[in-house]
Structures are given as C-alpha cells and as structure tokens.
Amino acid sequence: MLRGLYTAAAGMMTQQRIHDTVTQNIANINTPGYKEVNSVSRSFPEVLIGLVNGDNGQSNAQIGKLNTGVFAEESLPSFVEGTITNTDKASDFAIISNINVVKNGQNIPFDASGKYVDAQGNITYQPQAFFTVQDDQGQIRYTRDGSFHLDSQGQLVTSAGYLVLDTNNKPIVPNAPIDQLTVDGQGQFFDGQGNPTGQQMLISVVNNPNFLIREGNGVYSVNNPSQAGVQALQPGQEAEVRQRSLESSNVDPAQSMTDLMTALRAYEANSKVVQYYDKSLDKAVNELGRV
C-alpha cells in the first residue's frame, strides 16, 4: 500500500519543482538576455513484482512491472535567441548569433532548441556567443545581457557592475562619452569621426553551452573552458554585435502559463492520492486493528 503513497509524494515534489522553475521564468520575462530554464523529469527505475508461493522448488509467479514515481532530476536552460529590440540607447548592446557547424561538408540543421541528433544518436549543440565580463573577484563570466553603462571610473560595466572586457582581457574604458561612440558588428569602438579607438569587445563563443553554470545576475561561468569549447569569436562565424539594441528574454508567456497550470493540476491530483492513502491507513489502524 505504501508504494502508492511514496509514488504520489514523489509526484508532488516533482510538480513543485516544475512550478518553481516556471515561476522563475515568468518573473524574468522582462530581464534582458534571460534564458528560460526547463525542468527535466525522469522516472525511477521500474521494479518487477512477483508473487511468493512459499513452497520449496516453486518459482515466484511474476505479476508485472511497477513504476515507482518520478523526480525532477535537473533544470536545463534554453539558449534560443530572444527578440532583438531597438532601445536607441548608445550603451545598450545585443548579440545576434546564428553560428553554423559544418559536418561532412554541410551545415548541421539545428532544430528550434539549438540541438541536432544524427542517425547514430550523437547530439551536437549549436554554439552560442556571449559578452565576456569580469566579476569583482577577477573571474571571467559570460552574459547576453547587454544593458551596459559607465561606472564612476569611466569603465563599461553590466547592470550588475561586472566589467566588460576587450580582446586583450582588459576592462573597456571609452575615451569619450559613450553616446559619441559607435560600435560595429565585431564589437570594435569608433570615435565621432569614425576612427578606431583601439578597443574591441571580447565576444566569446561557447561550443557546448550546456556546460555553462548559471550564477544569477544574468551571468554564466564555466568550470572547464576547454571542455565547453570556449574561444574568441572567429572571423566568418555568424555573430554580430548590434548597438542601441537589447535582446529580450526568450520566455514564452503563453507556454509558461500553460506549464504552470499543468503543474498545478498534476500536483492537486497527486495530493488527492496522498489523502486517499491517508484515509485508508486510518481505517486500517483505527478500525480494522480493533477486530
């Protein structure tokens, strides 16, 4: 009897985590560069139920398999590009990224989620481009939130105060007011006369973005850059920096509300099962136990 109780309880915990994940996505709908997170649920291993006969020499009669519930194993981000909107603010930047991967002389046809599975089941993820920033501990981080501004020292920083780095891994310090500078598609700065200032944004490409670790404030870290395939943007790769624009979050409000209601209904259904087992156990202990 208790197997069903444990299964229903596992279902409640799984739906609670899905609910929390979707709520986080909805709360960040208006966060520039935010990438939605999807909770992945997996089932516990099935067990084989058998009838024990109790007699020597007799084999157990197999009844069938029993599924013992599900659990929310992990949360995976979706790096699908959000809508690029014009802000007309000189310190706002967006990355338009559609980096191709060539295999057997042809571009890999990635699906809408940025993934490709070949006939042998091998998975290839589409590389993603990021602004390269530095936190207050001097550690390298990556972000798609391009809502930058100048701090009190004239350094270009993110909305969370992280330093925006150039191709020399140095903080970008514009030599003129930011509204007098222009930035081309490669992230190179030009003054009001169109002369290069000598600084260029460091755009990093992560070949396997699933190795990115979300840290909050719209930034990601990588424990092993070589494993994730982190490298500077190479000539010919389809990634462009656009000034006076921001990338909105890639959260779909309609789908998020649907997922939220689905998780709520599933949670309620599992809670009803728990209540049923609670009443059954109450009868077994307080009523049948008296006989």
PDB file of C-alpha atoms in Angstrom:
ATOM      1  CA  MET A   1       0.000   0.000   0.000  1.00  0.00           C
ATOM      2  CA  LEU A   2       2.788   2.411   0.882  1.00  0.00           C
ATOM      3  CA  ARG A   3       4.313   2.138  -2.595  1.00  0.00           C
ATOM      4  CA  GLY A   4       1.482   4.241  -3.978  1.00  0.00           C
ATOM      5  CA  LEU A   5       1.906   6.778  -1.199  1.00  0.00           C
ATOM      6  CA  TYR A   6       5.597   7.201  -1.995  1.00  0.00           C
ATOM      7  CA  THR A   7       4.855   7.469  -5.727  1.00  0.00           C
ATOM      8  CA  ALA A   8       2.263  10.204  -5.172  1.00  0.00           C
ATOM      9  CA  ALA A   9       4.598  12.090  -2.804  1.00  0.00           C
ATOM     10  CA  ALA A  10       7.393  11.944  -5.403  1.00  0.00           C
ATOM     11  CA  GLY A  11       4.955  13.322  -7.974  1.00  0.00           C
ATOM     12  CA  MET A  12       4.055  16.229  -5.695  1.00  0.00           C
ATOM     13  CA  MET A  13       7.716  17.135  -5.154  1.00  0.00           C
ATOM     14  CA  THR A  14       8.385  16.934  -8.893  1.00  0.00           C
ATOM     15  CA  GLN A  15       5.456  19.207  -9.762  1.00  0.00           C
ATOM     16  CA  GLN A  16       6.521  21.641  -7.045  1.00  0.00           C
ATOM     17  CA  ARG A  17       9.949  21.941  -8.642  1.00  0.00           C
ATOM     18  CA  ILE A  18       8.439  22.389 -12.103  1.00  0.00           C
ATOM     19  CA  HIS A  19       6.147  25.079 -10.665  1.00  0.00           C
ATOM     20  CA  ASP A  20       9.127  26.888  -9.104  1.00  0.00           C
ATOM     21  CA  THR A  21      11.091  26.726 -12.368  1.00  0.00           C
ATOM     22  CA  VAL A  22       8.237  28.136 -14.450  1.00  0.00           C
ATOM     23  CA  THR A  23       7.618  30.850 -11.847  1.00  0.00           C
ATOM     24  CA  GLN A  24      11.278  31.874 -12.118  1.00  0.00           C
ATOM     25  CA  ASN A  25      10.924  32.128 -15.892  1.00  0.00           C
ATOM     26  CA  ILE A  26       7.791  34.269 -15.624  1.00  0.00           C
ATOM     27  CA  ALA A  27       9.492  36.576 -13.109  1.00  0.00           C
ATOM     28  CA  ASN A  28      12.287  37.211 -15.642  1.00  0.00           C
ATOM     29  CA  ILE A  29      10.166  37.828 -18.732  1.00  0.00           C
ATOM     30  CA  ASN A  30      11.394  41.439 -18.845  1.00  0.00           C
ATOM     31  CA  THR A  31      15.028  40.665 -17.941  1.00  0.00           C
ATOM     32  CA  PRO A  32      17.308  41.401 -20.943  1.00  0.00           C
ATOM     33  CA  GLY A  33      19.182  38.355 -22.199  1.00  0.00           C
ATOM     34  CA  TYR A  34      17.488  35.958 -19.771  1.00  0.00           C
ATOM     35  CA  LYS A  35      17.403  32.324 -20.906  1.00  0.00           C
ATOM     36  CA  GLU A  36      14.471  30.260 -19.726  1.00  0.00           C
ATOM     37  CA  VAL A  37      15.032  27.084 -17.732  1.00  0.00           C
ATOM     38  CA  ASN A  38      13.138  23.842 -18.280  1.00  0.00           C
ATOM     39  CA  SER A  39      12.834  21.259 -15.529  1.00  0.00           C
ATOM     40  CA  VAL A  40      13.553  17.717 -16.715  1.00  0.00           C
ATOM     41  CA  SER A  41      11.592  14.919 -15.017  1.00  0.00           C
ATOM     42  CA  ARG A  42      12.675  11.291 -15.075  1.00  0.00           C
ATOM     43  CA  SER A  43      11.055   8.155 -13.742  1.00  0.00           C
ATOM     44  CA  PHE A  44      12.552   5.963 -11.062  1.00  0.00           C
ATOM     45  CA  PRO A  45      13.633   2.503 -12.299  1.00  0.00           C
ATOM     46  CA  GLU A  46      10.749   0.089 -12.724  1.00  0.00           C
ATOM     47  CA  VAL A  47      10.613  -2.882 -10.343  1.00  0.00           C
ATOM     48  CA  LEU A  48       9.358  -6.378 -11.115  1.00  0.00           C
ATOM     49  CA  ILE A  49       6.539  -7.541  -8.854  1.00  0.00           C
ATOM     50  CA  GLY A  50       6.341 -11.245  -8.124  1.00  0.00           C
ATOM     51  CA  LEU A  51       4.080 -13.486  -6.051  1.00  0.00           C
ATOM     52  CA  VAL A  52       5.972 -15.505  -3.450  1.00  0.00           C
ATOM     53  CA  ASN A  53       4.462 -19.013  -3.275  1.00  0.00           C
ATOM     54  CA  GLY A  54       6.334 -20.082  -0.215  1.00  0.00           C
ATOM     55  CA  ASP A  55       6.828 -23.690  -1.294  1.00  0.00           C
ATOM     56  CA  ASN A  56      10.226 -25.211  -1.909  1.00  0.00           C
ATOM     57  CA  GLY A  57      11.004 -25.842  -5.548  1.00  0.00           C
ATOM     58  CA  GLN A  58       8.375 -23.482  -6.862  1.00  0.00           C
ATOM     59  CA  SER A  59       9.338 -20.330  -8.723  1.00  0.00           C
ATOM     60  CA  ASN A  60       7.750 -16.980  -7.933  1.00  0.00           C
ATOM     61  CA  ALA A  61       4.870 -16.038 -10.216  1.00  0.00           C
ATOM     62  CA  GLN A  62       5.618 -12.763 -11.968  1.00  0.00           C
ATOM     63  CA  ILE A  63       2.807 -10.234 -11.754  1.00  0.00           C
ATOM     64  CA  GLY A  64       4.321  -7.419 -13.786  1.00  0.00           C
ATOM     65  CA  LYS A  65       6.291  -4.211 -13.571  1.00  0.00           C
ATOM     66  CA  LEU A  66       5.605  -1.331 -11.221  1.00  0.00           C
ATOM     67  CA  ASN A  67       6.686   2.246 -11.786  1.00  0.00           C
ATOM     68  CA  THR A  68       7.793   3.865  -8.540  1.00  0.00           C
ATOM     69  CA  GLY A  69       7.271   7.514  -9.456  1.00  0.00           C
ATOM     70  CA  VAL A  70       9.192  10.408 -10.982  1.00  0.00           C
ATOM     71  CA  PHE A  71      11.656  13.016  -9.840  1.00  0.00           C
ATOM     72  CA  ALA A  72      12.891  16.340 -11.191  1.00  0.00           C
ATOM     73  CA  GLU A  73      16.469  15.455 -11.985  1.00  0.00           C
ATOM     74  CA  GLU A  74      17.821  18.719 -13.380  1.00  0.00           C
ATOM     75  CA  SER A  75      16.953  22.060 -14.938  1.00  0.00           C
ATOM     76  CA  LEU A  76      18.250  22.745 -18.429  1.00  0.00           C
ATOM     77  CA  PRO A  77      18.493  26.245 -19.927  1.00  0.00           C
ATOM     78  CA  SER A  78      17.282  27.036 -23.415  1.00  0.00           C
ATOM     79  CA  PHE A  79      19.691  29.273 -25.315  1.00  0.00           C
ATOM     80  CA  VAL A  80      17.262  30.139 -28.095  1.00  0.00           C
ATOM     81  CA  GLU A  81      17.762  33.771 -29.047  1.00  0.00           C
ATOM     82  CA  GLY A  82      15.228  36.245 -27.712  1.00  0.00           C
ATOM     83  CA  THR A  83      13.687  39.099 -29.679  1.00  0.00           C
ATOM     84  CA  ILE A  84      16.085  41.939 -30.507  1.00  0.00           C
ATOM     85  CA  THR A  85      14.502  45.305 -29.734  1.00  0.00           C
ATOM     86  CA  ASN A  86      15.747  48.803 -30.529  1.00  0.00           C
ATOM     87  CA  THR A  87      16.319  50.973 -27.418  1.00  0.00           C
ATOM     88  CA  ASP A  88      18.053  53.986 -29.026  1.00  0.00           C
ATOM     89  CA  LYS A  89      20.446  53.985 -26.049  1.00  0.00           C
ATOM     90  CA  ALA A  90      24.128  54.074 -27.004  1.00  0.00           C
ATOM     91  CA  SER A  91      25.226  51.878 -24.075  1.00  0.00           C
ATOM     92  CA  ASP A  92      22.822  49.041 -24.954  1.00  0.00           C
ATOM     93  CA  PHE A  93      24.158  46.125 -26.972  1.00  0.00           C
ATOM     94  CA  ALA A  94      22.774  42.863 -28.287  1.00  0.00           C
ATOM     95  CA  ILE A  95      24.362  39.827 -29.910  1.00  0.00           C
ATOM     96  CA  ILE A  96      22.687  38.322 -32.944  1.00  0.00           C
ATOM     97  CA  SER A  97      24.064  34.795 -33.107  1.00  0.00           C
ATOM     98  CA  ASN A  98      23.470  32.021 -35.633  1.00  0.00           C
ATOM     99  CA  ILE A  99      26.745  30.121 -35.615  1.00  0.00           C
ATOM    100  CA  ASN A 100      26.881  27.182 -38.001  1.00  0.00           C
ATOM    101  CA  VAL A 101      28.705  23.893 -37.529  1.00  0.00           C
ATOM    102  CA  VAL A 102      29.951  22.080 -40.615  1.00  0.00           C
ATOM    103  CA  LYS A 103      29.835  18.289 -40.697  1.00  0.00           C
ATOM    104  CA  ASN A 104      30.637  16.198 -43.770  1.00  0.00           C
ATOM    105  CA  GLY A 105      30.855  19.383 -45.808  1.00  0.00           C
ATOM    106  CA  GLN A 106      27.375  20.597 -44.877  1.00  0.00           C
ATOM    107  CA  ASN A 107      25.915  22.876 -42.230  1.00  0.00           C
ATOM    108  CA  ILE A 108      24.227  20.949 -39.449  1.00  0.00           C
ATOM    109  CA  PRO A 109      20.455  21.634 -39.430  1.00  0.00           C
ATOM    110  CA  PHE A 110      19.807  22.534 -35.806  1.00  0.00           C
ATOM    111  CA  ASP A 111      16.242  22.332 -34.533  1.00  0.00           C
ATOM    112  CA  ALA A 112      14.373  25.142 -32.785  1.00  0.00           C
ATOM    113  CA  SER A 113      16.065  24.305 -29.475  1.00  0.00           C
ATOM    114  CA  GLY A 114      19.572  24.526 -30.973  1.00  0.00           C
ATOM    115  CA  LYS A 115      20.202  20.766 -31.000  1.00  0.00           C
ATOM    116  CA  TYR A 116      20.918  18.204 -33.705  1.00  0.00           C
ATOM    117  CA  VAL A 117      20.761  14.416 -33.333  1.00  0.00           C
ATOM    118  CA  ASP A 118      22.283  12.328 -36.129  1.00  0.00           C
ATOM    119  CA  ALA A 119      21.266   8.838 -37.217  1.00  0.00           C
ATOM    120  CA  GLN A 120      23.651   7.278 -34.684  1.00  0.00           C
ATOM    121  CA  GLY A 121      22.132   9.232 -31.812  1.00  0.00           C
ATOM    122  CA  ASN A 122      25.075  11.628 -31.413  1.00  0.00           C
ATOM    123  CA  ILE A 123      23.986  15.057 -30.184  1.00  0.00           C
ATOM    124  CA  THR A 124      25.520  18.317 -31.384  1.00  0.00           C
ATOM    125  CA  TYR A 125      24.573  21.618 -29.766  1.00  0.00           C
ATOM    126  CA  GLN A 126      24.672  24.928 -31.579  1.00  0.00           C
ATOM    127  CA  PRO A 127      27.481  27.199 -30.324  1.00  0.00           C
ATOM    128  CA  GLN A 128      26.378  30.420 -28.645  1.00  0.00           C
ATOM    129  CA  ALA A 129      28.096  33.821 -28.451  1.00  0.00           C
ATOM    130  CA  PHE A 130      28.340  35.854 -25.241  1.00  0.00           C
ATOM    131  CA  PHE A 131      29.740  39.117 -23.952  1.00  0.00           C
ATOM    132  CA  THR A 132      32.796  38.427 -21.810  1.00  0.00           C
ATOM    133  CA  VAL A 133      32.806  40.138 -18.408  1.00  0.00           C
ATOM    134  CA  GLN A 134      34.778  40.051 -15.183  1.00  0.00           C
ATOM    135  CA  ASP A 135      33.262  39.891 -11.691  1.00  0.00           C
ATOM    136  CA  ASP A 136      34.557  41.639  -8.566  1.00  0.00           C
ATOM    137  CA  GLN A 137      36.772  38.611  -7.816  1.00  0.00           C
ATOM    138  CA  GLY A 138      38.535  38.872 -11.162  1.00  0.00           C
ATOM    139  CA  GLN A 139      36.823  35.765 -12.552  1.00  0.00           C
ATOM    140  CA  ILE A 140      35.712  35.502 -16.190  1.00  0.00           C
ATOM    141  CA  ARG A 141      31.971  35.298 -16.733  1.00  0.00           C
ATOM    142  CA  TYR A 142      29.653  35.316 -19.767  1.00  0.00           C
ATOM    143  CA  THR A 143      26.367  37.120 -20.366  1.00  0.00           C
ATOM    144  CA  ARG A 144      23.821  38.015 -23.043  1.00  0.00           C
ATOM    145  CA  ASP A 145      22.536  40.978 -21.057  1.00  0.00           C
ATOM    146  CA  GLY A 146      23.963  43.963 -22.928  1.00  0.00           C
ATOM    147  CA  SER A 147      22.393  46.737 -20.832  1.00  0.00           C
ATOM    148  CA  PHE A 148      25.759  48.376 -20.084  1.00  0.00           C
ATOM    149  CA  HIS A 149      26.680  51.723 -18.575  1.00  0.00           C
ATOM    150  CA  LEU A 150      29.765  53.627 -17.426  1.00  0.00           C
ATOM    151  CA  ASP A 151      30.714  53.419 -13.751  1.00  0.00           C
ATOM    152  CA  SER A 152      32.325  56.185 -11.666  1.00  0.00           C
ATOM    153  CA  GLN A 153      35.753  55.282 -13.075  1.00  0.00           C
ATOM    154  CA  GLY A 154      34.610  55.510 -16.675  1.00  0.00           C
ATOM    155  CA  GLN A 155      34.645  51.727 -17.195  1.00  0.00           C
ATOM    156  CA  LEU A 156      31.983  49.958 -19.211  1.00  0.00           C
ATOM    157  CA  VAL A 157      30.095  47.662 -16.829  1.00  0.00           C
ATOM    158  CA  THR A 158      26.986  45.486 -16.849  1.00  0.00           C
ATOM    159  CA  SER A 159      23.814  46.281 -14.940  1.00  0.00           C
ATOM    160  CA  ALA A 160      25.224  44.137 -12.085  1.00  0.00           C
ATOM    161  CA  GLY A 161      28.548  46.030 -12.072  1.00  0.00           C
ATOM    162  CA  TYR A 162      30.702  43.438 -13.874  1.00  0.00           C
ATOM    163  CA  LEU A 163      33.487  44.822 -16.072  1.00  0.00           C
ATOM    164  CA  VAL A 164      33.061  44.377 -19.822  1.00  0.00           C
ATOM    165  CA  LEU A 165      36.322  43.027 -21.276  1.00  0.00           C
ATOM    166  CA  ASP A 166      38.038  43.757 -24.571  1.00  0.00           C
ATOM    167  CA  THR A 167      40.006  41.372 -26.791  1.00  0.00           C
ATOM    168  CA  ASN A 168      43.057  41.892 -24.546  1.00  0.00           C
ATOM    169  CA  ASN A 169      41.082  40.767 -21.468  1.00  0.00           C
ATOM    170  CA  LYS A 170      41.224  44.337 -20.153  1.00  0.00           C
ATOM    171  CA  PRO A 171      38.283  46.443 -18.937  1.00  0.00           C
ATOM    172  CA  ILE A 172      36.859  48.692 -21.640  1.00  0.00           C
ATOM    173  CA  VAL A 173      37.407  52.365 -20.758  1.00  0.00           C
ATOM    174  CA  PRO A 174      35.946  54.550 -23.534  1.00  0.00           C
ATOM    175  CA  ASN A 175      37.973  57.702 -24.236  1.00  0.00           C
ATOM    176  CA  ALA A 176      34.807  59.710 -24.923  1.00  0.00           C
ATOM    177  CA  PRO A 177      31.195  59.792 -23.749  1.00  0.00           C
ATOM    178  CA  ILE A 178      29.506  56.568 -24.754  1.00  0.00           C
ATOM    179  CA  ASP A 179      26.833  58.381 -26.776  1.00  0.00           C
ATOM    180  CA  GLN A 180      29.574  59.803 -29.005  1.00  0.00           C
ATOM    181  CA  LEU A 181      30.996  56.369 -29.842  1.00  0.00           C
ATOM    182  CA  THR A 182      29.806  53.806 -32.320  1.00  0.00           C
ATOM    183  CA  VAL A 183      30.372  50.061 -32.298  1.00  0.00           C
ATOM    184  CA  ASP A 184      30.446  47.875 -35.386  1.00  0.00           C
ATOM    185  CA  GLY A 185      29.222  44.313 -35.756  1.00  0.00           C
ATOM    186  CA  GLN A 186      32.512  42.909 -34.453  1.00  0.00           C
ATOM    187  CA  GLY A 187      32.355  44.969 -31.265  1.00  0.00           C
ATOM    188  CA  GLN A 188      35.035  47.463 -32.321  1.00  0.00           C
ATOM    189  CA  PHE A 189      34.711  51.037 -30.976  1.00  0.00           C
ATOM    190  CA  PHE A 190      34.940  54.133 -33.174  1.00  0.00           C
ATOM    191  CA  ASP A 191      35.017  57.796 -32.206  1.00  0.00           C
ATOM    192  CA  GLY A 192      32.780  60.540 -33.561  1.00  0.00           C
ATOM    193  CA  GLN A 193      34.969  60.908 -36.657  1.00  0.00           C
ATOM    194  CA  GLY A 194      34.819  57.187 -37.430  1.00  0.00           C
ATOM    195  CA  ASN A 195      38.366  56.472 -36.250  1.00  0.00           C
ATOM    196  CA  PRO A 196      39.028  53.226 -34.338  1.00  0.00           C
ATOM    197  CA  THR A 197      39.676  53.799 -30.636  1.00  0.00           C
ATOM    198  CA  GLY A 198      41.781  50.649 -30.316  1.00  0.00           C
ATOM    199  CA  GLN A 199      39.303  48.744 -28.174  1.00  0.00           C
ATOM    200  CA  GLN A 200      37.056  45.889 -29.205  1.00  0.00           C
ATOM    201  CA  MET A 201      34.594  43.856 -27.173  1.00  0.00           C
ATOM    202  CA  LEU A 202      35.657  40.295 -26.476  1.00  0.00           C
ATOM    203  CA  ILE A 203      32.865  38.096 -27.807  1.00  0.00           C
ATOM    204  CA  SER A 204      33.279  34.524 -26.576  1.00  0.00           C
ATOM    205  CA  VAL A 205      31.781  31.532 -28.342  1.00  0.00           C
ATOM    206  CA  VAL A 206      30.805  28.539 -26.206  1.00  0.00           C
ATOM    207  CA  ASN A 207      30.651  25.492 -28.452  1.00  0.00           C
ATOM    208  CA  ASN A 208      28.700  23.446 -25.893  1.00  0.00           C
ATOM    209  CA  PRO A 209      26.553  25.883 -23.904  1.00  0.00           C
ATOM    210  CA  ASN A 210      25.231  23.087 -21.669  1.00  0.00           C
ATOM    211  CA  PHE A 211      28.483  23.329 -19.700  1.00  0.00           C
ATOM    212  CA  LEU A 212      27.577  26.877 -18.657  1.00  0.00           C
ATOM    213  CA  ILE A 213      26.689  27.310 -14.986  1.00  0.00           C
ATOM    214  CA  ARG A 214      24.030  29.901 -14.160  1.00  0.00           C
ATOM    215  CA  GLU A 215      25.191  32.226 -11.375  1.00  0.00           C
ATOM    216  CA  GLY A 216      22.430  34.828 -11.246  1.00  0.00           C
ATOM    217  CA  ASN A 217      22.551  38.458 -12.394  1.00  0.00           C
ATOM    218  CA  GLY A 218      22.327  37.143 -15.945  1.00  0.00           C
ATOM    219  CA  VAL A 219      25.871  35.728 -15.977  1.00  0.00           C
ATOM    220  CA  TYR A 220      27.287  32.250 -16.501  1.00  0.00           C
ATOM    221  CA  SER A 221      30.546  30.617 -15.520  1.00  0.00           C
ATOM    222  CA  VAL A 222      32.448  27.616 -16.910  1.00  0.00           C
ATOM    223  CA  ASN A 223      34.448  25.213 -14.754  1.00  0.00           C
ATOM    224  CA  ASN A 224      36.397  23.776 -17.677  1.00  0.00           C
ATOM    225  CA  PRO A 225      36.626  26.201 -20.631  1.00  0.00           C
ATOM    226  CA  SER A 226      38.376  23.648 -22.868  1.00  0.00           C
ATOM    227  CA  GLN A 227      35.650  21.062 -22.259  1.00  0.00           C
ATOM    228  CA  ALA A 228      32.962  23.631 -23.058  1.00  0.00           C
ATOM    229  CA  GLY A 229      34.922  24.732 -26.124  1.00  0.00           C
ATOM    230  CA  VAL A 230      35.185  28.397 -25.151  1.00  0.00           C
ATOM    231  CA  GLN A 231      37.024  30.536 -27.688  1.00  0.00           C
ATOM    232  CA  ALA A 232      37.030  34.070 -29.016  1.00  0.00           C
ATOM    233  CA  LEU A 233      34.710  34.814 -31.919  1.00  0.00           C
ATOM    234  CA  GLN A 234      36.463  33.842 -35.141  1.00  0.00           C
ATOM    235  CA  PRO A 235      36.195  35.660 -38.480  1.00  0.00           C
ATOM    236  CA  GLY A 236      33.404  34.183 -40.548  1.00  0.00           C
ATOM    237  CA  GLN A 237      31.325  32.990 -37.608  1.00  0.00           C
ATOM    238  CA  GLU A 238      27.785  34.354 -37.795  1.00  0.00           C
ATOM    239  CA  ALA A 239      27.585  36.510 -34.689  1.00  0.00           C
ATOM    240  CA  GLU A 240      27.039  40.254 -34.788  1.00  0.00           C
ATOM    241  CA  VAL A 241      27.082  42.955 -32.130  1.00  0.00           C
ATOM    242  CA  ARG A 242      24.292  45.486 -32.516  1.00  0.00           C
ATOM    243  CA  GLN A 243      24.458  48.820 -30.698  1.00  0.00           C
ATOM    244  CA  ARG A 244      21.368  50.605 -29.337  1.00  0.00           C
ATOM    245  CA  SER A 245      19.561  47.279 -29.027  1.00  0.00           C
ATOM    246  CA  LEU A 246      18.811  44.704 -26.353  1.00  0.00           C
ATOM    247  CA  GLU A 247      17.955  41.042 -26.501  1.00  0.00           C
ATOM    248  CA  SER A 248      14.778  40.314 -24.579  1.00  0.00           C
ATOM    249  CA  SER A 249      14.258  37.102 -22.626  1.00  0.00           C
ATOM    250  CA  ASN A 250      13.301  34.003 -24.596  1.00  0.00           C
ATOM    251  CA  VAL A 251      10.465  33.109 -22.217  1.00  0.00           C
ATOM    252  CA  ASP A 252       7.153  32.352 -23.952  1.00  0.00           C
ATOM    253  CA  PRO A 253       4.460  33.798 -21.616  1.00  0.00           C
ATOM    254  CA  ALA A 254       1.622  31.718 -23.069  1.00  0.00           C
ATOM    255  CA  GLN A 255       3.567  28.457 -22.845  1.00  0.00           C
ATOM    256  CA  SER A 256       4.761  29.316 -19.338  1.00  0.00           C
ATOM    257  CA  MET A 257       1.202  29.873 -18.113  1.00  0.00           C
ATOM    258  CA  THR A 258       0.153  26.566 -19.675  1.00  0.00           C
ATOM    259  CA  ASP A 259       3.036  24.765 -17.973  1.00  0.00           C
ATOM    260  CA  LEU A 260       2.162  26.463 -14.688  1.00  0.00           C
ATOM    261  CA  MET A 261      -1.463  25.301 -14.799  1.00  0.00           C
ATOM    262  CA  THR A 262      -0.429  21.787 -15.857  1.00  0.00           C
ATOM    263  CA  ALA A 263       1.947  21.507 -12.897  1.00  0.00           C
ATOM    264  CA  LEU A 264      -0.747  22.802 -10.548  1.00  0.00           C
ATOM    265  CA  ARG A 265      -3.341  20.269 -11.748  1.00  0.00           C
ATOM    266  CA  ALA A 266      -0.852  17.399 -11.528  1.00  0.00           C
ATOM    267  CA  TYR A 267       0.127  18.497  -8.025  1.00  0.00           C
ATOM    268  CA  GLU A 268      -3.529  18.521  -6.956  1.00  0.00           C
ATOM    269  CA  ALA A 269      -4.097  15.041  -8.450  1.00  0.00           C
ATOM    270  CA  ASN A 270      -1.140  13.608  -6.538  1.00  0.00           C
ATOM    271  CA  SER A 271      -2.294  15.294  -3.329  1.00  0.00           C
ATOM    272  CA  LYS A 272      -5.702  13.591  -3.703  1.00  0.00           C
ATOM    273  CA  VAL A 273      -3.933  10.243  -3.918  1.00  0.00           C
ATOM    274  CA  VAL A 274      -1.984  11.023  -0.740  1.00  0.00           C
ATOM    275  CA  GLN A 275      -5.243  11.913   1.021  1.00  0.00           C
ATOM    276  CA  TYR A 276      -6.780   8.645  -0.159  1.00  0.00           C
ATOM    277  CA  TYR A 277      -3.896   6.615   1.261  1.00  0.00           C
ATOM    278  CA  ASP A 278      -4.076   8.614   4.484  1.00  0.00           C
ATOM    279  CA  LYS A 279      -7.744   7.679   4.925  1.00  0.00           C
ATOM    280  CA  SER A 280      -7.032   4.036   4.037  1.00  0.00           C
ATOM    281  CA  LEU A 281      -4.252   3.819   6.595  1.00  0.00           C
ATOM    282  CA  ASP A 282      -6.504   5.486   9.163  1.00  0.00           C
ATOM    283  CA  LYS A 283      -9.136   2.784   8.661  1.00  0.00           C
ATOM    284  CA  ALA A 284      -6.538   0.004   8.739  1.00  0.00           C
ATOM    285  CA  VAL A 285      -5.075   1.217  12.031  1.00  0.00           C
ATOM    286  CA  ASN A 286      -8.095   2.537  13.935  1.00  0.00           C
ATOM    287  CA  GLU A 287     -10.903   0.307  12.665  1.00  0.00           C
ATOM    288  CA  LEU A 288      -9.553  -2.966  11.283  1.00  0.00           C
ATOM    289  CA  GLY A 289      -6.974  -3.105  14.043  1.00  0.00           C
ATOM    290  CA  ARG A 290      -9.721  -3.410  16.625  1.00  0.00           C
ATOM    291  CA  VAL A 291     -11.131  -6.617  15.163  1.00  0.00           C
TER     292      VAL A 291
END
